[in-house]
Amino acid sequence: MSYESFKGRDMLSLHDFTPQEIAVILDLAGKLKSKQKKGVPHPYLAGKTLGMIFQKSSTRTRVSFEVGMYQLGGRALYLNANDIQLGRGESIADTARVLSRYLDGIMIRTYAQADVEELARYADIPVINGLTDRLHPCQILADLQTIREHKGALPGLKLAYVGDGNNVCHSLLFGCAKTGMQISVASPPGYQPDEGIVALARQDAVQTGGRVEILNDPVQAVTAADVVVTDVWASMGQEAEQAVRAEVFTPYQVNEELVRHAKTDFIFLHCLPAHRGEEVAAAVIDGPHSVVWDEAENRLHAQKAVMALVMG
């Protein structure tokens, strides 16, 4: 498959990409990681500029995109939503039109998925979803890259996600379905993933031989899993629900007792930041099965692949 087929495209959701296209992204991410480790220059975006709009604060997203553009020979501009006219009432459409005249690409980390889609609709340059309340595609590309590095081929692997049916869970559903993996999600009643996203993921899985399971029992989900994943119980913007969620999710903590049901060589992933003693026990995230630091690093390489493909 030609890299040219990616040029000018948006990265809003993994559902928008074919299994073959996701494989191309992951292959390129691996090549770029190798070049970076060997000190081989790869200025594929020399002279180009990425605008980074942040309505939600970030550690990994900001640093990985900014460093990634630098390593690709380009430049990144940090645009806090409160510092640009978007935060003072200018429409998303007008912001998209103006930024398209200055920039070569936009990354946005915000709340509503509809805002990202509107930005992409009116922009003449690629728009990359850095996170919304609904989806987190760049994180899951890094997750898939990490799983491939530690487990080899993705098809046939079982991934267990235990916790809130949130943006990370939604994009994992798409990522696993598109790559022929089995994903078993265990969430409390009332906190399960969006039914529409589950339906789309199941359609994707039919094409790849993958499988999608939505459960309430974390033990059932984790049994014989190759990969175990969790996320915080209360995401950004849900702080007022923290006490209620802590009570509801306590039986869903990923701890040593739960992961005994996984395969003996399972790996543990968490998108970070993590709250030890809440969604995950310290013995798991800091234990020998944890690959969270590889996962965090791969945000850099996976996103470089996306930027090089859509902006290059």
mmCIF file of C-alpha atoms in Angstrom:
data_model
loop_
_atom_site.group_PDB
_atom_site.id
_atom_site.type_symbol
_atom_site.label_atom_id
_atom_site.label_comp_id
_atom_site.label_asym_id
_atom_site.label_seq_id
_atom_site.Cartn_x
_atom_site.Cartn_y
_atom_site.Cartn_z
ATOM 1 C CA MET A 1 0.000 0.000 0.000
ATOM 2 C CA SER A 2 1.306 3.444 -0.967
ATOM 3 C CA TYR A 3 2.005 6.074 1.646
ATOM 4 C CA GLU A 4 0.406 8.552 -0.768
ATOM 5 C CA SER A 5 -3.058 7.225 0.087
ATOM 6 C CA PHE A 6 -2.720 8.789 3.556
ATOM 7 C CA LYS A 7 -1.711 12.282 2.445
ATOM 8 C CA GLY A 8 -4.141 14.971 3.547
ATOM 9 C CA ARG A 9 -6.363 12.613 5.550
ATOM 10 C CA ASP A 10 -7.668 13.197 9.044
ATOM 11 C CA MET A 11 -7.072 10.860 12.000
ATOM 12 C CA LEU A 12 -10.349 11.153 13.895
ATOM 13 C CA SER A 13 -11.085 7.492 14.677
ATOM 14 C CA LEU A 14 -9.419 4.144 14.038
ATOM 15 C CA HIS A 15 -12.752 2.978 12.642
ATOM 16 C CA ASP A 16 -12.049 5.196 9.594
ATOM 17 C CA PHE A 17 -8.976 3.149 8.632
ATOM 18 C CA THR A 18 -8.748 -0.309 7.102
ATOM 19 C CA PRO A 19 -6.817 -3.135 8.766
ATOM 20 C CA GLN A 20 -4.186 -2.773 6.037
ATOM 21 C CA GLU A 21 -3.830 0.953 6.700
ATOM 22 C CA ILE A 22 -3.419 0.404 10.434
ATOM 23 C CA ALA A 23 -0.711 -2.152 9.672
ATOM 24 C CA VAL A 24 1.087 0.444 7.514
ATOM 25 C CA ILE A 25 0.964 2.978 10.358
ATOM 26 C CA LEU A 26 2.355 0.456 12.840
ATOM 27 C CA ASP A 27 5.081 -0.671 10.428
ATOM 28 C CA LEU A 28 6.169 2.918 9.855
ATOM 29 C CA ALA A 29 6.084 3.615 13.599
ATOM 30 C CA GLY A 30 8.507 0.737 14.089
ATOM 31 C CA LYS A 31 10.823 2.039 11.369
ATOM 32 C CA LEU A 32 10.809 5.563 12.782
ATOM 33 C CA LYS A 33 11.529 4.225 16.258
ATOM 34 C CA SER A 34 14.510 2.308 14.906
ATOM 35 C CA LYS A 35 15.834 5.410 13.130
ATOM 36 C CA GLN A 36 15.473 7.490 16.279
ATOM 37 C CA LYS A 37 17.236 4.894 18.421
ATOM 38 C CA LYS A 38 20.116 4.718 15.926
ATOM 39 C CA GLY A 39 20.381 8.480 15.641
ATOM 40 C CA VAL A 40 19.448 8.417 11.950
ATOM 41 C CA PRO A 41 17.876 11.742 10.890
ATOM 42 C CA HIS A 42 14.382 11.473 9.391
ATOM 43 C CA PRO A 43 13.238 15.022 8.547
ATOM 44 C CA TYR A 44 10.165 13.975 6.568
ATOM 45 C CA LEU A 45 8.254 17.088 7.679
ATOM 46 C CA ALA A 46 11.023 19.648 7.248
ATOM 47 C CA GLY A 47 9.608 23.147 7.011
ATOM 48 C CA LYS A 48 6.127 22.087 8.146
ATOM 49 C CA THR A 49 4.207 23.244 11.208
ATOM 50 C CA LEU A 50 1.667 21.472 13.402
ATOM 51 C CA GLY A 51 -0.769 23.521 15.454
ATOM 52 C CA MET A 52 -1.688 21.834 18.756
ATOM 53 C CA ILE A 53 -4.989 22.982 20.282
ATOM 54 C CA PHE A 54 -5.420 22.007 23.928
ATOM 55 C CA GLN A 55 -8.715 22.345 25.783
ATOM 56 C CA LYS A 56 -7.605 19.536 28.123
ATOM 57 C CA SER A 57 -4.227 19.558 29.853
ATOM 58 C CA SER A 58 -1.720 16.858 29.013
ATOM 59 C CA THR A 59 1.737 15.444 29.656
ATOM 60 C CA ARG A 60 2.220 12.664 27.119
ATOM 61 C CA THR A 61 0.149 14.176 24.300
ATOM 62 C CA ARG A 62 1.867 17.553 24.309
ATOM 63 C CA VAL A 63 5.414 16.312 24.758
ATOM 64 C CA SER A 64 5.149 13.437 22.280
ATOM 65 C CA PHE A 65 3.612 15.534 19.500
ATOM 66 C CA GLU A 66 5.988 18.444 20.046
ATOM 67 C CA VAL A 67 9.108 16.275 20.198
ATOM 68 C CA GLY A 68 7.796 14.179 17.309
ATOM 69 C CA MET A 69 7.488 17.213 15.034
ATOM 70 C CA TYR A 70 10.993 18.318 16.018
ATOM 71 C CA GLN A 71 12.423 14.891 15.185
ATOM 72 C CA LEU A 72 10.576 14.932 11.843
ATOM 73 C CA GLY A 73 12.240 18.245 11.001
ATOM 74 C CA GLY A 74 9.178 20.413 11.561
ATOM 75 C CA ARG A 75 7.806 22.629 14.289
ATOM 76 C CA ALA A 76 4.861 22.455 16.686
ATOM 77 C CA LEU A 77 2.894 25.396 18.056
ATOM 78 C CA TYR A 78 1.131 25.040 21.419
ATOM 79 C CA LEU A 79 -2.293 26.724 21.214
ATOM 80 C CA ASN A 80 -4.111 26.848 24.520
ATOM 81 C CA ALA A 81 -7.814 27.229 23.756
ATOM 82 C CA ASN A 82 -8.041 30.086 26.255
ATOM 83 C CA ASP A 83 -5.264 31.978 24.479
ATOM 84 C CA ILE A 84 -6.758 31.891 20.968
ATOM 85 C CA GLN A 85 -10.022 33.319 19.717
ATOM 86 C CA LEU A 86 -11.658 29.884 19.892
ATOM 87 C CA GLY A 87 -11.794 30.408 23.645
ATOM 88 C CA ARG A 88 -13.442 33.815 23.190
ATOM 89 C CA GLY A 89 -16.345 32.829 21.007
ATOM 90 C CA GLU A 90 -14.898 32.447 17.506
ATOM 91 C CA SER A 91 -16.584 29.524 15.788
ATOM 92 C CA ILE A 92 -14.791 26.235 15.206
ATOM 93 C CA ALA A 93 -15.441 26.616 11.479
ATOM 94 C CA ASP A 94 -13.792 30.052 11.311
ATOM 95 C CA THR A 95 -10.866 28.835 13.424
ATOM 96 C CA ALA A 96 -10.390 25.902 11.035
ATOM 97 C CA ARG A 97 -10.426 28.176 7.987
ATOM 98 C CA VAL A 98 -7.857 30.580 9.447
ATOM 99 C CA LEU A 99 -5.482 27.935 10.787
ATOM 100 C CA SER A 100 -5.563 26.171 7.416
ATOM 101 C CA ARG A 101 -3.886 29.249 5.923
ATOM 102 C CA TYR A 102 -0.984 29.113 8.392
ATOM 103 C CA LEU A 103 -0.392 25.474 9.286
ATOM 104 C CA ASP A 104 0.221 22.089 7.661
ATOM 105 C CA GLY A 105 -1.748 20.101 10.245
ATOM 106 C CA ILE A 106 -3.761 20.442 13.446
ATOM 107 C CA MET A 107 -3.807 18.223 16.514
ATOM 108 C CA ILE A 108 -6.632 18.891 18.965
ATOM 109 C CA ARG A 109 -7.173 17.519 22.474
ATOM 110 C CA THR A 110 -10.639 18.471 23.642
ATOM 111 C CA TYR A 111 -13.906 17.276 25.153
ATOM 112 C CA ALA A 112 -16.511 16.748 22.417
ATOM 113 C CA GLN A 113 -15.898 14.468 19.465
ATOM 114 C CA ALA A 114 -18.310 16.649 17.480
ATOM 115 C CA ASP A 115 -15.906 19.594 17.857
ATOM 116 C CA VAL A 116 -13.051 17.597 16.328
ATOM 117 C CA GLU A 117 -15.277 16.481 13.471
ATOM 118 C CA GLU A 118 -16.411 20.056 12.815
ATOM 119 C CA LEU A 119 -12.813 21.265 12.837
ATOM 120 C CA ALA A 120 -11.920 18.594 10.289
ATOM 121 C CA ARG A 121 -14.944 19.410 8.140
ATOM 122 C CA TYR A 122 -13.895 23.035 7.675
ATOM 123 C CA ALA A 123 -10.110 22.657 7.704
ATOM 124 C CA ASP A 124 -8.173 22.227 4.451
ATOM 125 C CA ILE A 125 -5.341 20.472 6.286
ATOM 126 C CA PRO A 126 -5.183 17.160 8.212
ATOM 127 C CA VAL A 127 -6.740 17.118 11.678
ATOM 128 C CA ILE A 128 -5.504 14.598 14.272
ATOM 129 C CA ASN A 129 -7.642 13.632 17.256
ATOM 130 C CA GLY A 130 -5.343 13.909 20.277
ATOM 131 C CA LEU A 131 -8.200 12.853 22.605
ATOM 132 C CA THR A 132 -11.902 13.478 23.091
ATOM 133 C CA ASP A 133 -14.344 12.210 25.671
ATOM 134 C CA ARG A 134 -15.391 9.613 23.084
ATOM 135 C CA LEU A 135 -12.173 8.410 21.439
ATOM 136 C CA HIS A 136 -8.387 8.259 21.907
ATOM 137 C CA PRO A 137 -7.020 6.817 18.628
ATOM 138 C CA CYS A 138 -3.366 7.891 18.978
ATOM 139 C CA GLN A 139 -3.092 6.195 22.372
ATOM 140 C CA ILE A 140 -4.378 2.923 20.978
ATOM 141 C CA LEU A 141 -1.954 3.024 18.033
ATOM 142 C CA ALA A 142 0.817 3.231 20.636
ATOM 143 C CA ASP A 143 -0.797 0.352 22.529
ATOM 144 C CA LEU A 144 -0.950 -1.810 19.406
ATOM 145 C CA GLN A 145 2.682 -1.004 18.614
ATOM 146 C CA THR A 146 3.668 -2.016 22.148
ATOM 147 C CA ILE A 147 1.725 -5.272 21.965
ATOM 148 C CA ARG A 148 3.348 -6.130 18.627
ATOM 149 C CA GLU A 149 6.806 -5.482 20.073
ATOM 150 C CA HIS A 150 6.201 -7.803 23.016
ATOM 151 C CA LYS A 151 3.882 -10.413 21.481
ATOM 152 C CA GLY A 152 4.637 -10.413 17.780
ATOM 153 C CA ALA A 153 1.642 -10.683 15.461
ATOM 154 C CA LEU A 154 -1.629 -9.224 16.754
ATOM 155 C CA PRO A 155 -4.288 -11.531 15.232
ATOM 156 C CA GLY A 156 -5.568 -14.120 17.688
ATOM 157 C CA LEU A 157 -4.343 -12.399 20.845
ATOM 158 C CA LYS A 158 -6.809 -11.786 23.666
ATOM 159 C CA LEU A 159 -6.907 -8.344 25.285
ATOM 160 C CA ALA A 160 -8.868 -7.815 28.488
ATOM 161 C CA TYR A 161 -9.962 -4.288 29.342
ATOM 162 C CA VAL A 162 -11.198 -3.874 32.918
ATOM 163 C CA GLY A 163 -12.841 -0.631 34.015
ATOM 164 C CA ASP A 164 -14.816 2.294 32.684
ATOM 165 C CA GLY A 165 -16.240 2.035 29.164
ATOM 166 C CA ASN A 166 -14.579 5.330 28.233
ATOM 167 C CA ASN A 167 -12.658 6.861 25.321
ATOM 168 C CA VAL A 168 -9.708 4.494 25.754
ATOM 169 C CA CYS A 169 -12.043 1.503 25.840
ATOM 170 C CA HIS A 170 -13.876 2.730 22.728
ATOM 171 C CA SER A 171 -10.700 3.102 20.695
ATOM 172 C CA LEU A 172 -9.397 -0.241 21.976
ATOM 173 C CA LEU A 173 -12.589 -1.829 20.657
ATOM 174 C CA PHE A 174 -11.836 -0.432 17.205
ATOM 175 C CA GLY A 175 -8.107 -1.168 17.388
ATOM 176 C CA CYS A 176 -8.533 -4.777 18.446
ATOM 177 C CA ALA A 177 -11.337 -5.438 15.989
ATOM 178 C CA LYS A 178 -9.348 -3.954 13.098
ATOM 179 C CA THR A 179 -6.303 -6.112 13.885
ATOM 180 C CA GLY A 180 -8.019 -9.472 14.412
ATOM 181 C CA MET A 181 -7.677 -9.543 18.187
ATOM 182 C CA GLN A 182 -10.231 -10.676 20.750
ATOM 183 C CA ILE A 183 -11.213 -7.931 23.190
ATOM 184 C CA SER A 184 -13.112 -8.725 26.364
ATOM 185 C CA VAL A 185 -14.376 -5.652 28.217
ATOM 186 C CA ALA A 186 -15.497 -5.931 31.853
ATOM 187 C CA SER A 187 -17.321 -2.886 33.203
ATOM 188 C CA PRO A 188 -19.941 -2.354 35.905
ATOM 189 C CA PRO A 189 -23.567 -2.039 34.764
ATOM 190 C CA GLY A 190 -24.191 1.551 33.742
ATOM 191 C CA TYR A 191 -20.542 2.129 32.871
ATOM 192 C CA GLN A 192 -20.213 -0.099 29.821
ATOM 193 C CA PRO A 193 -18.988 1.186 26.453
ATOM 194 C CA ASP A 194 -21.293 2.948 24.014
ATOM 195 C CA GLU A 195 -23.567 0.473 22.235
ATOM 196 C CA GLY A 196 -23.089 2.171 18.876
ATOM 197 C CA ILE A 197 -19.315 1.863 19.084
ATOM 198 C CA VAL A 198 -19.609 -1.776 20.171
ATOM 199 C CA ALA A 199 -21.806 -2.483 17.139
ATOM 200 C CA LEU A 200 -19.304 -0.860 14.771
ATOM 201 C CA ALA A 201 -16.411 -2.753 16.363
ATOM 202 C CA ARG A 202 -18.278 -6.033 15.920
ATOM 203 C CA GLN A 203 -18.727 -5.216 12.232
ATOM 204 C CA ASP A 204 -14.990 -4.574 11.957
ATOM 205 C CA ALA A 205 -14.222 -7.842 13.756
ATOM 206 C CA VAL A 206 -16.210 -9.855 11.236
ATOM 207 C CA GLN A 207 -13.780 -8.744 8.526
ATOM 208 C CA THR A 208 -10.634 -9.682 10.475
ATOM 209 C CA GLY A 209 -11.612 -12.732 12.504
ATOM 210 C CA GLY A 210 -11.534 -10.728 15.708
ATOM 211 C CA ARG A 211 -14.055 -10.949 18.531
ATOM 212 C CA VAL A 212 -15.778 -8.439 20.819
ATOM 213 C CA GLU A 213 -17.112 -9.410 24.260
ATOM 214 C CA ILE A 214 -18.860 -7.023 26.659
ATOM 215 C CA LEU A 215 -19.056 -8.437 30.178
ATOM 216 C CA ASN A 216 -19.613 -7.485 33.800
ATOM 217 C CA ASP A 217 -17.286 -10.093 35.316
ATOM 218 C CA PRO A 218 -13.605 -9.026 35.393
ATOM 219 C CA VAL A 219 -12.414 -12.582 36.085
ATOM 220 C CA GLN A 220 -14.169 -13.860 32.970
ATOM 221 C CA ALA A 221 -12.643 -11.059 30.917
ATOM 222 C CA VAL A 222 -9.093 -11.584 32.173
ATOM 223 C CA THR A 223 -9.090 -15.394 31.971
ATOM 224 C CA ALA A 224 -6.432 -16.528 29.441
ATOM 225 C CA ALA A 225 -5.712 -12.933 28.401
ATOM 226 C CA ASP A 226 -2.443 -12.085 26.657
ATOM 227 C CA VAL A 227 -2.846 -8.398 27.464
ATOM 228 C CA VAL A 228 -4.558 -6.722 30.437
ATOM 229 C CA VAL A 229 -5.487 -3.047 30.246
ATOM 230 C CA THR A 230 -7.176 -0.585 32.570
ATOM 231 C CA ASP A 231 -7.668 3.161 32.920
ATOM 232 C CA VAL A 232 -8.591 5.629 35.649
ATOM 233 C CA TRP A 233 -12.063 5.299 37.169
ATOM 234 C CA ALA A 234 -12.858 9.011 36.794
ATOM 235 C CA SER A 235 -11.530 10.743 33.693
ATOM 236 C CA MET A 236 -10.829 14.453 33.347
ATOM 237 C CA GLY A 237 -14.097 16.305 33.783
ATOM 238 C CA GLN A 238 -15.616 13.571 35.968
ATOM 239 C CA GLU A 239 -13.958 14.612 39.240
ATOM 240 C CA ALA A 240 -17.342 15.284 40.878
ATOM 241 C CA GLU A 241 -18.182 11.595 40.409
ATOM 242 C CA GLN A 242 -14.968 10.355 42.020
ATOM 243 C CA ALA A 243 -16.479 9.112 45.294
ATOM 244 C CA VAL A 244 -19.383 7.308 43.624
ATOM 245 C CA ARG A 245 -17.139 5.772 40.985
ATOM 246 C CA ALA A 246 -14.599 4.614 43.577
ATOM 247 C CA GLU A 247 -17.317 2.566 45.270
ATOM 248 C CA VAL A 248 -18.718 1.154 42.035
ATOM 249 C CA PHE A 249 -15.347 0.241 40.523
ATOM 250 C CA THR A 250 -13.592 -1.223 43.574
ATOM 251 C CA PRO A 251 -14.361 -4.820 42.454
ATOM 252 C CA TYR A 252 -12.745 -3.962 39.109
ATOM 253 C CA GLN A 253 -9.287 -3.123 40.448
ATOM 254 C CA VAL A 254 -6.529 -4.825 38.457
ATOM 255 C CA ASN A 255 -4.563 -6.497 41.237
ATOM 256 C CA GLU A 256 -2.424 -9.578 41.744
ATOM 257 C CA GLU A 257 -5.417 -11.778 42.463
ATOM 258 C CA LEU A 258 -7.196 -10.772 39.244
ATOM 259 C CA VAL A 259 -4.207 -11.127 36.913
ATOM 260 C CA ARG A 260 -3.558 -14.681 38.138
ATOM 261 C CA HIS A 261 -6.352 -15.593 35.707
ATOM 262 C CA ALA A 262 -4.419 -14.171 32.739
ATOM 263 C CA LYS A 263 -1.776 -16.116 30.841
ATOM 264 C CA THR A 264 1.477 -16.491 32.722
ATOM 265 C CA ASP A 265 3.260 -14.263 30.194
ATOM 266 C CA PHE A 266 0.605 -11.538 29.989
ATOM 267 C CA ILE A 267 1.588 -7.893 29.625
ATOM 268 C CA PHE A 268 -0.063 -4.987 31.421
ATOM 269 C CA LEU A 269 -0.903 -1.647 29.790
ATOM 270 C CA HIS A 270 -2.185 1.653 31.195
ATOM 271 C CA CYS A 271 -2.375 4.910 29.227
ATOM 272 C CA LEU A 272 -1.349 6.946 32.314
ATOM 273 C CA PRO A 273 -1.610 8.851 34.556
ATOM 274 C CA ALA A 274 -2.258 5.960 36.948
ATOM 275 C CA HIS A 275 -3.651 5.981 40.475
ATOM 276 C CA ARG A 276 -1.942 3.170 42.332
ATOM 277 C CA GLY A 277 -4.283 1.588 44.840
ATOM 278 C CA GLU A 278 -7.352 2.562 42.816
ATOM 279 C CA GLU A 279 -7.777 1.111 39.312
ATOM 280 C CA VAL A 280 -4.479 -0.789 39.543
ATOM 281 C CA ALA A 281 -2.376 -2.200 42.356
ATOM 282 C CA ALA A 282 1.227 -1.028 42.589
ATOM 283 C CA ALA A 283 2.360 -4.661 42.423
ATOM 284 C CA VAL A 284 0.888 -4.914 38.910
ATOM 285 C CA ILE A 285 1.833 -1.584 37.319
ATOM 286 C CA ASP A 286 5.326 -1.715 38.837
ATOM 287 C CA GLY A 287 5.670 -5.466 38.413
ATOM 288 C CA PRO A 288 7.461 -7.625 35.830
ATOM 289 C CA HIS A 289 4.471 -7.868 33.480
ATOM 290 C CA SER A 290 4.061 -4.106 33.140
ATOM 291 C CA VAL A 291 5.137 -2.476 29.872
ATOM 292 C CA VAL A 292 3.591 0.939 30.560
ATOM 293 C CA TRP A 293 6.853 2.826 29.991
ATOM 294 C CA ASP A 294 7.319 1.213 26.575
ATOM 295 C CA GLU A 295 3.688 2.094 25.903
ATOM 296 C CA ALA A 296 4.221 5.728 26.922
ATOM 297 C CA GLU A 297 7.329 5.983 24.726
ATOM 298 C CA ASN A 298 5.465 4.572 21.756
ATOM 299 C CA ARG A 299 3.077 7.521 21.802
ATOM 300 C CA LEU A 300 6.018 9.386 20.253
ATOM 301 C CA HIS A 301 6.700 6.869 17.507
ATOM 302 C CA ALA A 302 3.093 6.027 16.595
ATOM 303 C CA GLN A 303 2.165 9.701 16.356
ATOM 304 C CA LYS A 304 5.239 10.454 14.274
ATOM 305 C CA ALA A 305 4.044 7.806 11.846
ATOM 306 C CA VAL A 306 0.594 9.387 11.671
ATOM 307 C CA MET A 307 1.995 12.891 11.166
ATOM 308 C CA ALA A 308 4.500 11.772 8.534
ATOM 309 C CA LEU A 309 1.785 9.964 6.594
ATOM 310 C CA VAL A 310 -0.984 12.557 6.667
ATOM 311 C CA MET A 311 1.217 15.694 6.538
ATOM 312 C CA GLY A 312 4.171 14.391 4.503
#
